[in-house]
PDB file of C-alpha atoms and ligand atoms in Angstrom:
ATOM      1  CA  UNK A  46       8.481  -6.256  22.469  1.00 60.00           C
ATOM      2  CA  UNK A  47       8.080  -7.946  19.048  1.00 69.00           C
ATOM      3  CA  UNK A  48      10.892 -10.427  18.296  1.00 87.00           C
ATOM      4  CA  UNK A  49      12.646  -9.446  15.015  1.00 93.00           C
ATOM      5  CA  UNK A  50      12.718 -12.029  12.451  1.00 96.00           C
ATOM      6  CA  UNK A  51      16.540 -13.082  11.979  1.00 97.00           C
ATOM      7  CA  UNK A  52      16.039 -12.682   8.250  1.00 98.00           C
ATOM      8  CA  UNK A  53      15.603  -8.654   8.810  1.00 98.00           C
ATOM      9  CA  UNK A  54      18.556  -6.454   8.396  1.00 98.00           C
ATOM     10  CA  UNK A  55      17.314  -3.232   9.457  1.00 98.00           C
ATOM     11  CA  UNK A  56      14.285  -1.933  10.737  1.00 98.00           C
ATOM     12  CA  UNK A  57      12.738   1.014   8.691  1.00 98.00           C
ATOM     13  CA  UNK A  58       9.621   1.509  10.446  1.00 98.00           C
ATOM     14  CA  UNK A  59       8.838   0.066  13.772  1.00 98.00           C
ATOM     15  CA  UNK A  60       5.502  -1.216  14.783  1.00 98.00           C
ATOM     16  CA  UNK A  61       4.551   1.846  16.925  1.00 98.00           C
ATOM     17  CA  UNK A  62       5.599   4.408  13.975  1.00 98.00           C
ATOM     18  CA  UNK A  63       3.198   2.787  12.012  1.00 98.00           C
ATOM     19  CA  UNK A  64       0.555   2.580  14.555  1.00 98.00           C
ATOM     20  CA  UNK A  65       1.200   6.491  15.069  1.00 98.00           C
ATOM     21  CA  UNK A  66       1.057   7.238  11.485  1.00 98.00           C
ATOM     22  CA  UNK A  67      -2.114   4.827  11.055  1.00 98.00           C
ATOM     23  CA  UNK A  68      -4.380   5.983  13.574  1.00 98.00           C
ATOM     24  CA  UNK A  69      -3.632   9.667  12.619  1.00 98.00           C
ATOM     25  CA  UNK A  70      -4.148   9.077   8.866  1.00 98.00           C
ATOM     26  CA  UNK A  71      -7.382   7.310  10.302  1.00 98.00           C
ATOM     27  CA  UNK A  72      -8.496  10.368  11.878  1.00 98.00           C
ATOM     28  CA  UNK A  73      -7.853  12.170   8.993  1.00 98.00           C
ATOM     29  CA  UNK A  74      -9.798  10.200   6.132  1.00 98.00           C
ATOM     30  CA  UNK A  75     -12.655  10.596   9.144  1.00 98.00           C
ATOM     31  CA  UNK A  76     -12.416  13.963   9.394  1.00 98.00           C
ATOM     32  CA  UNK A  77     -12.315  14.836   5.601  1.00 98.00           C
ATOM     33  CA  UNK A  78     -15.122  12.486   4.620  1.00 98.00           C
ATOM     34  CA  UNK A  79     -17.217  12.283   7.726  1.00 98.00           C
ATOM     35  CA  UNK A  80     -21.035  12.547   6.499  1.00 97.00           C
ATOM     36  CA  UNK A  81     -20.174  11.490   3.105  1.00 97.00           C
ATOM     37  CA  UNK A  82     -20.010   8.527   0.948  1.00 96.00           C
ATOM     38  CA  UNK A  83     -16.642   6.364   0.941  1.00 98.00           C
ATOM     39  CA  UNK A  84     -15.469   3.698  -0.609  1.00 98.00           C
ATOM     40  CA  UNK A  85     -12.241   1.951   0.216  1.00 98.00           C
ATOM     41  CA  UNK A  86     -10.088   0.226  -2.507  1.00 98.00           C
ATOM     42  CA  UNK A  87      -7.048  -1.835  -1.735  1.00 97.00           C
ATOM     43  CA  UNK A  88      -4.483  -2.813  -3.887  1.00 95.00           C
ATOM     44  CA  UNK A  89      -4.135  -6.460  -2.996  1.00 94.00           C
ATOM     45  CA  UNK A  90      -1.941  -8.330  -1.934  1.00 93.00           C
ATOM     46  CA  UNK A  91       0.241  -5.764  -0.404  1.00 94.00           C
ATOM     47  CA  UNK A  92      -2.597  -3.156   1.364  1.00 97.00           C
ATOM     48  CA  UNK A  93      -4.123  -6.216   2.960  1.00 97.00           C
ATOM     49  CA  UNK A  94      -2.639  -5.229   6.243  1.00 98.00           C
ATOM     50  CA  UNK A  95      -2.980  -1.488   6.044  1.00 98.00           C
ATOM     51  CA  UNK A  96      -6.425  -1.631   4.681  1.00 98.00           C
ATOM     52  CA  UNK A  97      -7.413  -3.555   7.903  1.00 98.00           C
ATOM     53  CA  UNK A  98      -5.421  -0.965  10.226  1.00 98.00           C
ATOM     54  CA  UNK A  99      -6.983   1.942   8.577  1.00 97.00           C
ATOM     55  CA  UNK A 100     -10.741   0.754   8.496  1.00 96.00           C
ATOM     56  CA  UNK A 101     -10.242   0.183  12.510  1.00 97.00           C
ATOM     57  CA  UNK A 102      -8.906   3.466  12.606  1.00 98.00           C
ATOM     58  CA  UNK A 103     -11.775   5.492  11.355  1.00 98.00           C
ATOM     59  CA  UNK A 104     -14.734   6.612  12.969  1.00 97.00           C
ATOM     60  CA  UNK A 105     -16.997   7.134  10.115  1.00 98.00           C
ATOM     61  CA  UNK A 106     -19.144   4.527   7.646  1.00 97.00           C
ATOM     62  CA  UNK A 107     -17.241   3.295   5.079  1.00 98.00           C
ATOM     63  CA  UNK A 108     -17.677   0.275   2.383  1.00 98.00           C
ATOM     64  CA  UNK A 109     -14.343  -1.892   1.437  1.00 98.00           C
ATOM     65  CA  UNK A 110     -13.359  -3.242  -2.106  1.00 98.00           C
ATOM     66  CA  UNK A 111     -10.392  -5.178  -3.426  1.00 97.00           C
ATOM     67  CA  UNK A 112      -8.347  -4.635  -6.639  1.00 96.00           C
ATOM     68  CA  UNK A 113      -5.729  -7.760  -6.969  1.00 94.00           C
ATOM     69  CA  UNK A 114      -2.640  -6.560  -9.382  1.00 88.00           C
ATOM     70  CA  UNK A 115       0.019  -7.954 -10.720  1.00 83.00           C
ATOM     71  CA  UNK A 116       2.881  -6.044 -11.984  1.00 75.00           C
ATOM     72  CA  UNK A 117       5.163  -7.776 -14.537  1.00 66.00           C
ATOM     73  CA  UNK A 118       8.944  -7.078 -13.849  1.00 63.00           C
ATOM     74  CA  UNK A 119      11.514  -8.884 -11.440  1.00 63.00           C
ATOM     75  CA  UNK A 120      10.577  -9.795  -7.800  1.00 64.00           C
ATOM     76  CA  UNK A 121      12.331  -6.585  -6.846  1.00 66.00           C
ATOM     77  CA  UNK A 122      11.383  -4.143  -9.730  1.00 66.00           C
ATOM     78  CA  UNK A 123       8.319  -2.718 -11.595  1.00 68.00           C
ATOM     79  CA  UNK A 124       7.798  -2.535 -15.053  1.00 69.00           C
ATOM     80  CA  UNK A 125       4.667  -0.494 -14.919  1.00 72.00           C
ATOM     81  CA  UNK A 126       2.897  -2.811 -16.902  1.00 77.00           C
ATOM     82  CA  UNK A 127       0.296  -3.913 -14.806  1.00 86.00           C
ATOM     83  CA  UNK A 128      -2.382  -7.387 -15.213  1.00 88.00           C
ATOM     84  CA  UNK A 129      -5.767  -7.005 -13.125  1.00 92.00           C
ATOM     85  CA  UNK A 130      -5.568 -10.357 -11.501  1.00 93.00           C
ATOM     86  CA  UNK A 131      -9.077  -9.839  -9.638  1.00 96.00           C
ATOM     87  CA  UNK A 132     -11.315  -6.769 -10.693  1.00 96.00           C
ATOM     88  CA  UNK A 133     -13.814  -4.765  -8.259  1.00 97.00           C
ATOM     89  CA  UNK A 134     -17.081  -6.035  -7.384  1.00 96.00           C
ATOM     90  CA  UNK A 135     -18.605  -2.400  -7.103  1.00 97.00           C
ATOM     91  CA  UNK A 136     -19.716   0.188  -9.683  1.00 97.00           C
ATOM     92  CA  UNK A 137     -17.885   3.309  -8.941  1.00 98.00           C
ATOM     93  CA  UNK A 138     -19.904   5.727 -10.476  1.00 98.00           C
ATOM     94  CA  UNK A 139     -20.669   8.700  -8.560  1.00 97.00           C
ATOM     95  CA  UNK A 140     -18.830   7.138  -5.562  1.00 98.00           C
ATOM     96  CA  UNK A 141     -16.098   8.741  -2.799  1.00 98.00           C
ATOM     97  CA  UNK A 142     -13.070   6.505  -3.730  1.00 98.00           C
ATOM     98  CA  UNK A 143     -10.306   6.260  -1.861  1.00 98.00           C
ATOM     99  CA  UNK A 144      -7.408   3.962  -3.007  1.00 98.00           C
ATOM    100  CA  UNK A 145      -5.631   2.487  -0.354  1.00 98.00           C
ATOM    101  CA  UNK A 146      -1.656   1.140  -1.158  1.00 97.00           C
ATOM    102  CA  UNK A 147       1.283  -0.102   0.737  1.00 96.00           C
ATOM    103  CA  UNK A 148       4.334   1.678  -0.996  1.00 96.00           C
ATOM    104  CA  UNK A 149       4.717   3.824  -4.344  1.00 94.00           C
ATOM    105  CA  UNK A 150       7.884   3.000  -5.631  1.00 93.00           C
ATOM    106  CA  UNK A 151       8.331   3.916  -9.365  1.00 91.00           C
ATOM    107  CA  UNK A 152       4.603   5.281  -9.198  1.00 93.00           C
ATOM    108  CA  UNK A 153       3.958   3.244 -12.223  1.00 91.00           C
ATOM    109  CA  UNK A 154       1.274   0.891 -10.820  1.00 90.00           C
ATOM    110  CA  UNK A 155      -0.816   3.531  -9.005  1.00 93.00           C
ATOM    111  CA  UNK A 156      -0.468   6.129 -12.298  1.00 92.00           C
ATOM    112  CA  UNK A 157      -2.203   2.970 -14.522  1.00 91.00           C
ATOM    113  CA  UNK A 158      -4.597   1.987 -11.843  1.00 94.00           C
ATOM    114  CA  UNK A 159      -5.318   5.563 -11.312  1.00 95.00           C
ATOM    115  CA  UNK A 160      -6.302   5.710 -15.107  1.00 94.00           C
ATOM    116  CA  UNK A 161      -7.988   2.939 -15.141  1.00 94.00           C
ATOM    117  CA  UNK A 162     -10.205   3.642 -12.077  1.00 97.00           C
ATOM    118  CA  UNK A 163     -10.943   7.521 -12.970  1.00 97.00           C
ATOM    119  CA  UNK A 164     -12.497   5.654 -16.520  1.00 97.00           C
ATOM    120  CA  UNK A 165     -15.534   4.429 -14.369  1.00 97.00           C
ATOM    121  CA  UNK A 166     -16.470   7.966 -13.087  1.00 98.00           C
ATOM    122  CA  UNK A 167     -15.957   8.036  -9.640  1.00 98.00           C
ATOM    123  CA  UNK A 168     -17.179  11.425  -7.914  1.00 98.00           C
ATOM    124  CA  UNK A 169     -13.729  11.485  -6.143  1.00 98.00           C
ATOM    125  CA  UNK A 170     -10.527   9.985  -6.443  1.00 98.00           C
ATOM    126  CA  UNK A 171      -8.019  10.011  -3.994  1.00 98.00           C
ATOM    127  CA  UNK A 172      -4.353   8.185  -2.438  1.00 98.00           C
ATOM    128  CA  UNK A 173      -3.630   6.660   0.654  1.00 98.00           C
ATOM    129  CA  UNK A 174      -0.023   4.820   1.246  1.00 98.00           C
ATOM    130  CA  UNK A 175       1.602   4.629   3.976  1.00 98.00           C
ATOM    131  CA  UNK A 176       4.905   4.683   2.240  1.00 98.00           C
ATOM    132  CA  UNK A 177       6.703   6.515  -0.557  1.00 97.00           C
ATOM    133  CA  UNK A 178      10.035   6.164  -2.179  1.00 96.00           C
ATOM    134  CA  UNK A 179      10.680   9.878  -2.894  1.00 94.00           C
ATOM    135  CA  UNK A 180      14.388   9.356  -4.842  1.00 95.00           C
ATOM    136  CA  UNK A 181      13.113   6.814  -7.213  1.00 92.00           C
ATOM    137  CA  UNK A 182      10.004   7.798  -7.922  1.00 92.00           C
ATOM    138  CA  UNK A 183       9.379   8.561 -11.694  1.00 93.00           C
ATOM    139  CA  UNK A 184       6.171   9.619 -11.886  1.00 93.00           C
ATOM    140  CA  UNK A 185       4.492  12.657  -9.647  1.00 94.00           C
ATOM    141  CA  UNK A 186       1.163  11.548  -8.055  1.00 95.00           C
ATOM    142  CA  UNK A 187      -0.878  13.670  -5.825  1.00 96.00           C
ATOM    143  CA  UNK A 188      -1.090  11.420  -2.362  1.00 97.00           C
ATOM    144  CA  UNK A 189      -3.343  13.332  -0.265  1.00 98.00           C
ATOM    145  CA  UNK A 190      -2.673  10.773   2.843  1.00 98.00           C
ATOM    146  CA  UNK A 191       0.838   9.843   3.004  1.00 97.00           C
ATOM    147  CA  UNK A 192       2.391   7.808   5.613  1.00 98.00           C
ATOM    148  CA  UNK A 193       6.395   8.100   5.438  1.00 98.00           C
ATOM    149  CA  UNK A 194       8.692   8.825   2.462  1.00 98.00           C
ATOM    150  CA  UNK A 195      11.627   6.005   3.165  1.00 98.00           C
ATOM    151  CA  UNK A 196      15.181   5.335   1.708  1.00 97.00           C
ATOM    152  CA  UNK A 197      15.318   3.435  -2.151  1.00 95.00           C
ATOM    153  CA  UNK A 198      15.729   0.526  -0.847  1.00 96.00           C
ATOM    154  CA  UNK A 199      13.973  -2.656  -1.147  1.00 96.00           C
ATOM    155  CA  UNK A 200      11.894  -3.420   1.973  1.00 98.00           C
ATOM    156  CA  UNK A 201       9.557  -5.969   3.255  1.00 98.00           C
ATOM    157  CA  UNK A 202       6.876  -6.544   6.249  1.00 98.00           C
ATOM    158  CA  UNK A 203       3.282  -4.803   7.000  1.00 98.00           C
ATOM    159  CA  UNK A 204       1.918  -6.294   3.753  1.00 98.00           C
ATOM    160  CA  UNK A 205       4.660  -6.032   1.657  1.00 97.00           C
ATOM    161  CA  UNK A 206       6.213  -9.462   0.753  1.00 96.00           C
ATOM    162  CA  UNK A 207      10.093 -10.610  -1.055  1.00 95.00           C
ATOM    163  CA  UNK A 208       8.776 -13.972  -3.115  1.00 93.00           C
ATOM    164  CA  UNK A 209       5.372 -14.123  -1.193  1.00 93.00           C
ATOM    165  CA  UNK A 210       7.174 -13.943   2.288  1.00 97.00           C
ATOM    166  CA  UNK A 211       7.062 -11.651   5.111  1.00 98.00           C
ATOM    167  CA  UNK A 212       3.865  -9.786   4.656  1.00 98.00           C
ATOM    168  CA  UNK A 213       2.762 -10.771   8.275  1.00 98.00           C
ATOM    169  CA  UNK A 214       6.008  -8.530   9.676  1.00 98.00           C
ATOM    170  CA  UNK A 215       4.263  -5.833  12.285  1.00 98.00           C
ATOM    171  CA  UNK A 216       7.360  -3.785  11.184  1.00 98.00           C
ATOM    172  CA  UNK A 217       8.768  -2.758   7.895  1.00 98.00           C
ATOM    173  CA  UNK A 218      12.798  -3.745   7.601  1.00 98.00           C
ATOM    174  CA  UNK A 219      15.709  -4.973   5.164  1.00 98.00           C
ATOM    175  CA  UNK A 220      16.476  -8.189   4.108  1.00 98.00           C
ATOM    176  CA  UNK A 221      19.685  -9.966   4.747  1.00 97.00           C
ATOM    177  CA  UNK A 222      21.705 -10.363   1.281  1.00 96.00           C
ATOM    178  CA  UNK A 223      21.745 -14.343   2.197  1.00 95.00           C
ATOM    179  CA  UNK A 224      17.707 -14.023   1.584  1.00 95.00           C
ATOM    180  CA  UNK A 225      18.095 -13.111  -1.917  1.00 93.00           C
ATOM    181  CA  UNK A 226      21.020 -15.647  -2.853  1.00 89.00           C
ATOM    182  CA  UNK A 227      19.503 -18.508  -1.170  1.00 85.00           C
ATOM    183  CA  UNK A 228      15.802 -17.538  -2.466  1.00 70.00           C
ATOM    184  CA  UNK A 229      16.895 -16.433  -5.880  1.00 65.00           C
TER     185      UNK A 229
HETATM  186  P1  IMP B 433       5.764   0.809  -8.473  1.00 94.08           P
HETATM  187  O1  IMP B 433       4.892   0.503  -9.642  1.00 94.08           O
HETATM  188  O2  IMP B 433       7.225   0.832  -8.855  1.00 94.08           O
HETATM  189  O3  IMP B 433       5.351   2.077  -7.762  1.00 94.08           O
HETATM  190  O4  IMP B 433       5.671  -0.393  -7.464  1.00 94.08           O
HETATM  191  C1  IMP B 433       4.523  -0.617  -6.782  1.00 94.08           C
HETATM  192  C2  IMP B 433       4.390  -2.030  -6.250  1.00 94.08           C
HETATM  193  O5  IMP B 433       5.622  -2.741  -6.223  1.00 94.08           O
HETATM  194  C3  IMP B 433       3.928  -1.928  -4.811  1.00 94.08           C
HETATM  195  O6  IMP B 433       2.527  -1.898  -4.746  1.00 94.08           O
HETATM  196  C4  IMP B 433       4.523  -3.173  -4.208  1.00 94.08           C
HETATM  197  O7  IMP B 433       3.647  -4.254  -4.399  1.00 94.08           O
HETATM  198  C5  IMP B 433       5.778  -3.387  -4.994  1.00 94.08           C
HETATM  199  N1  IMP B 433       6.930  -2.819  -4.289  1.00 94.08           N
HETATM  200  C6  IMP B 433       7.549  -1.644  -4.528  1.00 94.08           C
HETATM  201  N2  IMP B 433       8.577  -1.428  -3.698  1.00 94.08           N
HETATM  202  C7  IMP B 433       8.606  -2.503  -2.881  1.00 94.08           C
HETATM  203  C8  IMP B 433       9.457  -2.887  -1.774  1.00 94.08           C
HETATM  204  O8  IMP B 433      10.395  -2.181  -1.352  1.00 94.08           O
HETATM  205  N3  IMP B 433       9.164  -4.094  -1.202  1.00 94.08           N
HETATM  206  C9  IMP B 433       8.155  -4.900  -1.614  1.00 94.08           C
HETATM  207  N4  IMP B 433       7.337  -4.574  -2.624  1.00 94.08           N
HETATM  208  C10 IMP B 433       7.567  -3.395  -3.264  1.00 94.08           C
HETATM  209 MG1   MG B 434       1.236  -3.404  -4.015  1.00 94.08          MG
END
């Protein structure tokens, strides 16, 4: 069994729900695009991990790209105001694209990057994130692979990070409030 880090309050999602979820959503995108073109994008930092569990997941050819954002706002909130920090190296034109993200919180990022990304003329468009914040969400967005809607609370681990730290968490938990006040 993993060791839990003593930082972590709770534990939202254990390594083998995620593992579940993954490999199904795997089979899925497989499924649904199998003899077709597909191109991955992850939202970097935070999708490095799932990006990497969901390629080994899926049975069919697929290419990988990487979108590195930067949302200005606190280290626990979004503003929706979004900097490209590193841009695609593909053309999407005429492409399969499937966006790949850790969590939708407000929605805000994904509903700019959305926009920005339909404005190259992909032939597709479509969601993946393995998590959802359901009662803070402000804007709707039409996730067609979803892996778990979770409580409104700030968590980190499986790629997603509290001041840089944690990403490398197999899990997804709570922090301790002594985190925040000594890391403020
Ligand atoms: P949104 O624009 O409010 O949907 O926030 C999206 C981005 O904020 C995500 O891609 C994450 O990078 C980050 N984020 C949102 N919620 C959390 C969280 O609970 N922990 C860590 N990062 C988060
Ligand atoms: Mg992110």
């Amino acid at each position: 069994m993993t060791e839990i880090n003593p930082d972590i309050a709770s534990i939202v999602l254990t390594e083998d729900d995620i593992q579940t979820r993954v490999a199904q959503m795997g089979k899925q995108i497989s499924e649904d695009y199998r003899g077709e073109d597909l191109l991955l994008i992850g939202v970097l930092k935070g999708a490095f991990v799932l990006m990497a569990d969901i390629a080994r997941a899926m049975s069919i050819p697929a290419e990988f790209d990487f979108m590195a954002v930067s949302s200005y706002g606190s280290s626990t909130r979004t503003s929706g105001i979004v900097r490209i920090l590193k841009d695609l190296d593909m053309d999407l034109a005429g492409r399969n694209v499937l966006i790949i993200e850790d969590i939708v919180d407000s929605g805000l990022t994904l509903s700019y990057l959305l926009k920005n990304i339909k404005g190259r003329k992909p032939r597709s468009l479509e969601i993946c994130a393995l998590m959802t914040k359901p009662d803070v969400q402000e804007v709707s967005l039409d996730i067609r692979y979803h892996g778990f809607p979770i409580p409104p609370e700030f968590v980190v681990g499986y790629g997603l990070d509290y001041k840089q730290r944690y990403r490398n968490l197999p899990y997804v938990g709570t922090l301790k409030p002594h985190v925040y006040e000594e890391r403020a």
